[in-house]
mmCIF file of C-alpha atoms in Angstrom:
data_model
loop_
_atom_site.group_PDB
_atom_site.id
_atom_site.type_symbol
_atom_site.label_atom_id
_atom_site.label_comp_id
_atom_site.label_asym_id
_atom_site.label_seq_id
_atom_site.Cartn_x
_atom_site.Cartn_y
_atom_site.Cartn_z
ATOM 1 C CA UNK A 13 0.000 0.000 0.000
ATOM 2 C CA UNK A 14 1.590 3.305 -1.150
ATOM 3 C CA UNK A 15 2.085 6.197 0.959
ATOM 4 C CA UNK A 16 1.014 9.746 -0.335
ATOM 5 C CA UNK A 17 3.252 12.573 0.600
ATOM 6 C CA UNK A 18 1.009 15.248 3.143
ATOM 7 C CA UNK A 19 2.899 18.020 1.969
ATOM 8 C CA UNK A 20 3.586 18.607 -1.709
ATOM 9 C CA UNK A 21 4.850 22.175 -1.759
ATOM 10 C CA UNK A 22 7.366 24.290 0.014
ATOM 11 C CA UNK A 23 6.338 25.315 3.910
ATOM 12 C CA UNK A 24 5.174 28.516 3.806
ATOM 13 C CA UNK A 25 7.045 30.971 6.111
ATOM 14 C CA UNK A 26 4.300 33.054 8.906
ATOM 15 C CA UNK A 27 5.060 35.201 11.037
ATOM 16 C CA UNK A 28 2.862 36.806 13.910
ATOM 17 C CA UNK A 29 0.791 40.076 13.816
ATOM 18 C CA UNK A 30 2.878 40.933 16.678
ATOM 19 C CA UNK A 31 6.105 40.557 15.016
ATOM 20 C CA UNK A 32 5.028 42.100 11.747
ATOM 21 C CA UNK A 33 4.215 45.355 14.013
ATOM 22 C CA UNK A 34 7.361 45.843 15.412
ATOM 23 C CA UNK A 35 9.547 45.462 11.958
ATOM 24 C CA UNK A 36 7.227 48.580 10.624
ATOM 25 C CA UNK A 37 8.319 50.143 13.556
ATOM 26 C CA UNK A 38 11.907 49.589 13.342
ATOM 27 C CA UNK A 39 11.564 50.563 9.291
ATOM 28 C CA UNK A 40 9.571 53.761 10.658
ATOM 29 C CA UNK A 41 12.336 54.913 12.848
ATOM 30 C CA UNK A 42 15.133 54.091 10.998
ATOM 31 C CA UNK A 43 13.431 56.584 7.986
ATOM 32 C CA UNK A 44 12.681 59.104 10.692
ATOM 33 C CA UNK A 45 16.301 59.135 11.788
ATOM 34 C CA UNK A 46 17.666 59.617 8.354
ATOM 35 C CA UNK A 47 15.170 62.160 7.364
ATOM 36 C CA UNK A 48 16.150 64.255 10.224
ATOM 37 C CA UNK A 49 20.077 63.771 9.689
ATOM 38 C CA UNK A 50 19.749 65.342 6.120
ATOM 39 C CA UNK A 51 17.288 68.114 7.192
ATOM 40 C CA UNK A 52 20.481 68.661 9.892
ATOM 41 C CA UNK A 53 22.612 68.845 7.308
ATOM 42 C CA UNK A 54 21.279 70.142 4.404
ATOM 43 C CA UNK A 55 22.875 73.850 4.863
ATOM 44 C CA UNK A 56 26.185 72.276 5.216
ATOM 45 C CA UNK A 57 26.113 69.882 2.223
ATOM 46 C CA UNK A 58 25.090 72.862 -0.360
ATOM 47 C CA UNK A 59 27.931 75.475 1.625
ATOM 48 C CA UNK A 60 30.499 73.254 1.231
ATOM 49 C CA UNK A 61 29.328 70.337 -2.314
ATOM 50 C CA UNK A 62 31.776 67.331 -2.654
ATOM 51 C CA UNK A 63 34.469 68.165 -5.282
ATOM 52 C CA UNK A 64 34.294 67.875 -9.102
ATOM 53 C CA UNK A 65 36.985 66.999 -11.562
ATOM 54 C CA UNK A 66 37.293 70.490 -13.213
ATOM 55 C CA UNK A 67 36.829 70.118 -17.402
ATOM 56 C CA UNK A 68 38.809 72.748 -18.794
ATOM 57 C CA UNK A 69 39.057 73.282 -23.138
ATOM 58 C CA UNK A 70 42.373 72.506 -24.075
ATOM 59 C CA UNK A 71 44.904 75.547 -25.224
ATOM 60 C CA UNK A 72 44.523 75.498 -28.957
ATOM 61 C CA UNK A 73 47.602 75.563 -31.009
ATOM 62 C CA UNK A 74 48.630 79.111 -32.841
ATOM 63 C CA UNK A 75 48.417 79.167 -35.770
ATOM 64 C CA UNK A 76 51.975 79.136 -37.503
ATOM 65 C CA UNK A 77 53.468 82.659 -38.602
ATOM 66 C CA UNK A 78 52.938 84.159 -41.271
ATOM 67 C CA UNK A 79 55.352 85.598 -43.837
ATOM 68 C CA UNK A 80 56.119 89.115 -43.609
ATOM 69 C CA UNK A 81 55.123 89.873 -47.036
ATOM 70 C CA UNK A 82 55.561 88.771 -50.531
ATOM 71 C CA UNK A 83 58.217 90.046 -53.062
ATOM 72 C CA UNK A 84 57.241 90.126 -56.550
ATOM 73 C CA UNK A 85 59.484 88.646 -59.652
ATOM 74 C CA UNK A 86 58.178 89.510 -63.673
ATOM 75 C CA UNK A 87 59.149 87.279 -66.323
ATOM 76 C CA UNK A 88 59.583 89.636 -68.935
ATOM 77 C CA UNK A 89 57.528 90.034 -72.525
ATOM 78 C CA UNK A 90 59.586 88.182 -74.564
ATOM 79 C CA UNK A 91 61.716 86.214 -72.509
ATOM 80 C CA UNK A 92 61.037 82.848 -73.992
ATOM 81 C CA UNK A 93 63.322 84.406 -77.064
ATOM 82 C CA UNK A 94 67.062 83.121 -75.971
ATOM 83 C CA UNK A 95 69.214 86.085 -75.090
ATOM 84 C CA UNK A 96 66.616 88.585 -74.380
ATOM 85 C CA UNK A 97 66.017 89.719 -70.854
ATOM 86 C CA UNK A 98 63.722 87.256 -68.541
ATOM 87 C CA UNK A 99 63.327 87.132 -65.279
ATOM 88 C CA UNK A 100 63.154 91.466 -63.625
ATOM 89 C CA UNK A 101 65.080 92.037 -61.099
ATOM 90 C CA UNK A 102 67.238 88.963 -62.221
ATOM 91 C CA UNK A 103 69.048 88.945 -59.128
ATOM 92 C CA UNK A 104 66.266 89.787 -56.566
ATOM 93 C CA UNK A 105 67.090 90.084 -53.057
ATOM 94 C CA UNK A 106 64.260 88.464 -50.625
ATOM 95 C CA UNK A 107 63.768 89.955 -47.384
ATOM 96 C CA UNK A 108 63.808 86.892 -44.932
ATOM 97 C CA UNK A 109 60.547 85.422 -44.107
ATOM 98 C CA UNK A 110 58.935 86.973 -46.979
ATOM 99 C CA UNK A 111 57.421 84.158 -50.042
ATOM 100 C CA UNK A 112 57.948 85.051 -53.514
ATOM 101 C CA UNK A 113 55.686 85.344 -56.610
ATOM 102 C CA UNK A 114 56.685 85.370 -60.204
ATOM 103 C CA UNK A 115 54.196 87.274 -62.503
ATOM 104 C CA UNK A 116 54.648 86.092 -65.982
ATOM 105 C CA UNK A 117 54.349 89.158 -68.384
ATOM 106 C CA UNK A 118 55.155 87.084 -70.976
ATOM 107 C CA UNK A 119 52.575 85.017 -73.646
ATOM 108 C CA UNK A 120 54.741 81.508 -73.477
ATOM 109 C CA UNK A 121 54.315 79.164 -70.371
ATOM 110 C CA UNK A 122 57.253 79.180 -68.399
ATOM 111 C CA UNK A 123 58.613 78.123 -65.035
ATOM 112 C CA UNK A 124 60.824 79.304 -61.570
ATOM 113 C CA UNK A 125 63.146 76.146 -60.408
ATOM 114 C CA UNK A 126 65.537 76.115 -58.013
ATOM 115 C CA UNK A 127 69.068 75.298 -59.839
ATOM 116 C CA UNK A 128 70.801 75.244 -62.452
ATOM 117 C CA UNK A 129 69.172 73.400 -65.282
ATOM 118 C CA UNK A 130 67.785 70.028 -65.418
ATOM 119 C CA UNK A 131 71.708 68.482 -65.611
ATOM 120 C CA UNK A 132 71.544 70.041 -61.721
ATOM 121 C CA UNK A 133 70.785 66.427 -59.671
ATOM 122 C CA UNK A 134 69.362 69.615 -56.319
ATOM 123 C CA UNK A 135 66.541 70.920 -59.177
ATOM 124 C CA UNK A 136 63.910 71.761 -57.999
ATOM 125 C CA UNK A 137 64.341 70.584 -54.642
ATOM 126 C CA UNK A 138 64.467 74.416 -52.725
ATOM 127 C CA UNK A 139 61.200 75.575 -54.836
ATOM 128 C CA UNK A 140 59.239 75.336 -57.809
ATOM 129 C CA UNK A 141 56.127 77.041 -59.265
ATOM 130 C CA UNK A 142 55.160 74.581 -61.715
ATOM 131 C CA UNK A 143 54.024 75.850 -64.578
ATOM 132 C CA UNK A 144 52.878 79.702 -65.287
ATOM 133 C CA UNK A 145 50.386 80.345 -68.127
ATOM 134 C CA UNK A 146 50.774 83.945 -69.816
ATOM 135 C CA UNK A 147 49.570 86.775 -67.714
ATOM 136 C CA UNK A 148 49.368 84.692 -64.469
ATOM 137 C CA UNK A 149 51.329 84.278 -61.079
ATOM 138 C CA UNK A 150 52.879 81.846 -59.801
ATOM 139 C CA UNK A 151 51.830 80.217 -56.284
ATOM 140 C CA UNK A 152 53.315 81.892 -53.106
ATOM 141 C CA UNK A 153 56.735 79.951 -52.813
ATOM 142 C CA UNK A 154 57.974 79.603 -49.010
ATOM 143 C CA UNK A 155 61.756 79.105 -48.944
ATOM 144 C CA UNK A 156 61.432 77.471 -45.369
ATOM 145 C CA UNK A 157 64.846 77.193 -43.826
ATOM 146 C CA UNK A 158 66.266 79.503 -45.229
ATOM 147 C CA UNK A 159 68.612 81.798 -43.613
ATOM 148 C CA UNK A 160 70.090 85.403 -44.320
ATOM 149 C CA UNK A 161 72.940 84.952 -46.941
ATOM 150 C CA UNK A 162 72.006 81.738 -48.731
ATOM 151 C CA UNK A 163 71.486 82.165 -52.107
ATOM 152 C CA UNK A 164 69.582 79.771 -54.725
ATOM 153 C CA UNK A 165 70.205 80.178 -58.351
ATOM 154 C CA UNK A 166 66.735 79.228 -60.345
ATOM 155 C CA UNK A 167 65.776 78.320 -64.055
ATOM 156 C CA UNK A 168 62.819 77.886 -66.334
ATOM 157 C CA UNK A 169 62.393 74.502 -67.093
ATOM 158 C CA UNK A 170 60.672 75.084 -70.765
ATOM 159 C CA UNK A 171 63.789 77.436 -71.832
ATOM 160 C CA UNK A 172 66.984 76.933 -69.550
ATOM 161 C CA UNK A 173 68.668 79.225 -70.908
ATOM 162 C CA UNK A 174 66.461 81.473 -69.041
ATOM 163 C CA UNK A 175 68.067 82.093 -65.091
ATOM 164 C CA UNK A 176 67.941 83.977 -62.240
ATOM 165 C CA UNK A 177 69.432 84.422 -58.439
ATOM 166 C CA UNK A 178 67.302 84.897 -54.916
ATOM 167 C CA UNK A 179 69.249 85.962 -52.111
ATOM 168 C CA UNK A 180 67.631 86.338 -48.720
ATOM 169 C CA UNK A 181 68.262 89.372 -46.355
ATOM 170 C CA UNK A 182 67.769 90.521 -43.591
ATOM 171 C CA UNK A 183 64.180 92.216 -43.246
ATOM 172 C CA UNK A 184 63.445 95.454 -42.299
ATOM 173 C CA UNK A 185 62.086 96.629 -39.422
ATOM 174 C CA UNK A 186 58.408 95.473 -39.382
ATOM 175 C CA UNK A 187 58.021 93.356 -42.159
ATOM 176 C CA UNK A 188 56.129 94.156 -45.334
ATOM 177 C CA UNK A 189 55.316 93.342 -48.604
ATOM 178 C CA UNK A 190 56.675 94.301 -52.095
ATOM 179 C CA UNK A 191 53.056 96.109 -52.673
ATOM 180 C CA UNK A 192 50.342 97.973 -50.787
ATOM 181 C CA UNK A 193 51.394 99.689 -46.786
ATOM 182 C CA UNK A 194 52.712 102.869 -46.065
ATOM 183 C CA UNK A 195 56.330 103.135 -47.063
ATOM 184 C CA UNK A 196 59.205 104.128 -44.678
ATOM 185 C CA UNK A 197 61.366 107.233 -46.136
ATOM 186 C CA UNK A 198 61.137 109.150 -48.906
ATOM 187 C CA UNK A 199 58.022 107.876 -51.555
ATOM 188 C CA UNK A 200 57.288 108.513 -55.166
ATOM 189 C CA UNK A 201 53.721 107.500 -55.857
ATOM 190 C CA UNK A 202 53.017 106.339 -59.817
ATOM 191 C CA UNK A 203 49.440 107.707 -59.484
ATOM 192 C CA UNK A 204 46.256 106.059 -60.845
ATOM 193 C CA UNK A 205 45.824 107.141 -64.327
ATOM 194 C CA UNK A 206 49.274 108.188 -64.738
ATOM 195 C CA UNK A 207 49.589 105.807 -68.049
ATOM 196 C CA UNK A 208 47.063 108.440 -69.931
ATOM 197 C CA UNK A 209 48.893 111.449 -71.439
ATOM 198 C CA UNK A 210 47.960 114.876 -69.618
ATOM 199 C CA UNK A 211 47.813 112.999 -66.087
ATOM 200 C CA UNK A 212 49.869 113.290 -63.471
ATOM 201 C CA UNK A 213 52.317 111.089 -63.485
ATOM 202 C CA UNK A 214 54.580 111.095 -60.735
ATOM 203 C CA UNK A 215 53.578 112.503 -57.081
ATOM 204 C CA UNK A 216 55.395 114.429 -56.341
ATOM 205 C CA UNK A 217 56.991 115.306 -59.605
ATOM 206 C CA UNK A 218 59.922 116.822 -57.907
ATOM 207 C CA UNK A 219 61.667 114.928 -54.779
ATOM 208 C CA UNK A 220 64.508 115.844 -52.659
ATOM 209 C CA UNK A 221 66.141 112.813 -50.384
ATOM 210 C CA UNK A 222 69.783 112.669 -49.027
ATOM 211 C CA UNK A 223 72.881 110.920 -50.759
ATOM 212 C CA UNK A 224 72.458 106.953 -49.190
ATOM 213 C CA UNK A 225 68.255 107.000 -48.742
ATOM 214 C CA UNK A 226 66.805 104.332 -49.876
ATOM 215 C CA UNK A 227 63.569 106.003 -52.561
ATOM 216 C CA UNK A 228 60.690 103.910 -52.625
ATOM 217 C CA UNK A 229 58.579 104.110 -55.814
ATOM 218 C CA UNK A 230 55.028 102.719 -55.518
ATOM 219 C CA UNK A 231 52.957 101.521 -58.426
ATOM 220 C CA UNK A 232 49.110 102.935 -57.734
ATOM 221 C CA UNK A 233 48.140 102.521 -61.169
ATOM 222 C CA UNK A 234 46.880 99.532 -63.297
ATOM 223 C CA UNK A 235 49.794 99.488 -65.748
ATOM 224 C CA UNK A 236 53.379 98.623 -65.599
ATOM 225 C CA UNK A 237 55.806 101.630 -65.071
ATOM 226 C CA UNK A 238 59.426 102.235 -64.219
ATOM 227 C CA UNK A 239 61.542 105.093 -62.771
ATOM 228 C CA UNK A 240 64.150 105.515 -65.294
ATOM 229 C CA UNK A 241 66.831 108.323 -65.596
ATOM 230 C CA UNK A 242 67.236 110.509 -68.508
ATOM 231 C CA UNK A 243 65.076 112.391 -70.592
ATOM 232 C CA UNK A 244 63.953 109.394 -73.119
ATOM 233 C CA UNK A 245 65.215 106.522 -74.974
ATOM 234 C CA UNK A 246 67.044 108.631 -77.318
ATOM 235 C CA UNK A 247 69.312 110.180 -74.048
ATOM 236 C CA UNK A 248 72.800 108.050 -74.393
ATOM 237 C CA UNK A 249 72.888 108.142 -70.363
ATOM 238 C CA UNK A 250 69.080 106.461 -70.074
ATOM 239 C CA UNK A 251 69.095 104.249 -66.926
ATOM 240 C CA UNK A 252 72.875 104.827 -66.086
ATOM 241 C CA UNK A 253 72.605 106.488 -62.805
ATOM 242 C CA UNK A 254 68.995 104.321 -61.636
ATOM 243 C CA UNK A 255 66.576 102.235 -62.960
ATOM 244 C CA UNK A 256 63.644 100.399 -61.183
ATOM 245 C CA UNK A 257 62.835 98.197 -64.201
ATOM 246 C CA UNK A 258 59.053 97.272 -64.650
ATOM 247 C CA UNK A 259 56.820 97.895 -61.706
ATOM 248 C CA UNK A 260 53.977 95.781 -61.783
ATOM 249 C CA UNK A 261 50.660 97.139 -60.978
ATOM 250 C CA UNK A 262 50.137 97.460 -56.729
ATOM 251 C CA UNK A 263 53.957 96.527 -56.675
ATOM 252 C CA UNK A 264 56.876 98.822 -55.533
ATOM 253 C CA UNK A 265 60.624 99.050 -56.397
ATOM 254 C CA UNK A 266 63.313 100.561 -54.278
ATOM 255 C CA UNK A 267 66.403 102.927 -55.315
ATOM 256 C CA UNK A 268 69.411 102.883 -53.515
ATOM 257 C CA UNK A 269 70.716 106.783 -53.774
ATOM 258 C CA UNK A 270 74.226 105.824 -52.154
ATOM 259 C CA UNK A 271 75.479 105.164 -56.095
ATOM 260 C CA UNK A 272 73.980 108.098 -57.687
ATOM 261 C CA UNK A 273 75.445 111.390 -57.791
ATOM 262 C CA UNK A 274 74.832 114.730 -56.293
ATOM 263 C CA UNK A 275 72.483 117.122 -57.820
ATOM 264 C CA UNK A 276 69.153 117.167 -60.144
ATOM 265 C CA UNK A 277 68.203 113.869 -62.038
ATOM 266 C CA UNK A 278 65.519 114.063 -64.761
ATOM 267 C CA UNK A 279 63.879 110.570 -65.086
ATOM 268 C CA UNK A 280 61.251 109.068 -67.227
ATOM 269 C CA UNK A 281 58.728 105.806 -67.854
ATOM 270 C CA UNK A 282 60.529 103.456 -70.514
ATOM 271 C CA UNK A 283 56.699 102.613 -70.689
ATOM 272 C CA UNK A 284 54.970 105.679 -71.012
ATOM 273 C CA UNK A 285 57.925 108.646 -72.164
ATOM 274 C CA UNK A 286 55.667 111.019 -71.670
ATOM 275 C CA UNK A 287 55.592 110.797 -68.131
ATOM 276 C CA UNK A 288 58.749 112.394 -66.249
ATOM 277 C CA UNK A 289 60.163 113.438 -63.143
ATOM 278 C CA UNK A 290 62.578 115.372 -61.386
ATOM 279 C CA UNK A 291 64.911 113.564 -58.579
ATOM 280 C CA UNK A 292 67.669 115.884 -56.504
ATOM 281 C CA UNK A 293 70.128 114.169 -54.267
ATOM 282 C CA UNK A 294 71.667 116.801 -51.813
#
C-alpha cells in the first residue's frame, strides 16, 4: 500500500501580527532618523558640495606665422626668345621670411626652379612654381629654412637658358610686402591714371632725399611703369645712374641713392615717355 506525501509544496514561512508590528516600527524609525540627519545637514552639504573633476578646453595651437610679405618677380615680354632679358630684377634680393611670386608678363608658359638646369641632380628641390600660363602668377613659394645669406640660383624649365638668383636678407624693421602699406622714407607715388597722357604722373613730380636714402617708388596705377633716368630713350645716359625696371601694378621698387650722384636727375617711364620726373640728391 503506497504512501502519499502530506505536503507537496514548500512550507510557507508566517510570522505573527505581533512581530510584523514591530519590523514597521523599526523601518519607521530608521526613515525618521535619516530624514532628520539630512534636514540637519542640508545647509552644510550645499555650503560646502563634494568636489568635481574640473573640465577645462584645451589651449589650442597658434596658428603658424605668417610671412612678412611677398616680393614680386616679372618674367619679362619676350623672354622665352634666348638672349633677351627674362626674369626682372634677375638677381632679386628676398627679405627673410617673406614668399615670392613670379608674374609672368610674358605670352609663353614658363617656369621658376631652383638650380641650375635640369643636368643640376638639387633641381627643384628648394622651390618650384610649376608651370605659369601667360599673364598669371605663380603660387606663393615659401623658402622654409632659409637663412640670411644663402642664395639659390633658379631656371625655367621650358627654356633653360632662361636664369635667375634669390638671395635672402635681412628684413626690415616690421616686415612688409613688395606692394600695398605705407612706405618708410622718402616715396614717389606712380598715381592712378598716370599711363594716360595729360595725367599726373609722378607725385610728387619733384623729390629731394639725401645721398644713401633708400627712394621707394610705388605703383598705384593699373599698368606697368618704371623710374628711369634721362630724358627718353634717345638720351645716351638712359638708366645709367637708376633704374627700377618694370613695376607691376600694386607693386613697388626701391632705389638705392648711395650710387647716384649729387644734384638734379631728370627721369622718365621706358613705358609711357611722356611721363617724367625730377629727382635731386643733396
Amino acid at each position: 500500500m503506497s504512501h502519499e506525501h502530506e505536503h507537496d509544496s514548500e512550507p510557507v514561512l508566517r510570522t505573527t501580527p505581533a512581530r510584523m508590528a514591530r519590523g514597521i516600527a523599526i523601518v519607521g524609525i530608521t526613515l525618521a532618523i535619516a530624514g532628520g540627519l539630512l534636514l540637519y545637514l542640508f545647509d552644510d552639504m550645499i555650503a560646502n558640495p563634494p568636489p568635481v573633476a574640473l573640465m577645462t578646453k584645451p589651449t589650442p595651437t597658434p596658428p603658424p606665422p605668417t610671412a612678412a610679405g611677398v616680393t614680386e618677380i616679372t618674367i619679362l615680354s619676350g623672354s622665352s626668345v634666348q638672349g633677351a632679358p627674362d626674369y626682372d630684377p634677375d638677381a632679386a634680393e628676398v627679405p627673410l621670411g617673406n614668399k615670392v611670386v613670379w608674374n609672368n608678363a610674358d605670352n609663353a608658359i614658363h617656369t621658376a626652379t631652383s638650380g641650375t638646369g635640369a643636368s643640376d641632380p638639387n633641381s627643384g628641390k628648394a622651390f618650384d612654381t610649376g608651370l605659369i600660363d601667360p599673364g598669371a602668377k605663380s603660387k606663393e613659394i615659401d623658402i622654409s629654412g632659409a637663412k640670411v645669406g644663402d642664395s639659390f640660383d633658379y631656371h625655367c624649365q621650358l627654356h633653360p637658358y632662361m636664369t635667375g638668383k634669390i638671395t635672402i636678407v635681412e628684413a626690415a624693421a616690421g616686415g612688409g610686402a613688395s606692394g600695398g602699406g605705407a612706405a618708410a622714407g622718402p616715396t614717389i607715388h606712380i598715381p592712378a591714371g598716370a599711363q594716360n597722357q595729360g595725367q599726373p604722373s609722378y607725385d610728387p613730380d619733384s623729390i629731394d632725399v639725401k645721398k644713401g636714402d633708400k627712394l621707394t617708388v610705388v605703383n598705384d596705377d593699373s599698368a606697368i611703369h618704371t623710374a628711369t633716368s634721362g630724358t627718353g630713350a634717345s638720351d645716351p645716359n638712359s638708366g645709367k645712374a637708376f633704374d627700377t625696371s618694370l613695376i607691376e601694378p600694386g607693386a613697388t621698387a626701391t632705389i638705392d641713392t648711395s650710387a647716384i650722384e649729387a644734384g638734379a636727375h631728370d627721369y622718365y617711364c621706358i613705358v609711357h615717355p611722356f611721363m617724367t620726373g625730377k629727382l635731386n640728391v643733396t
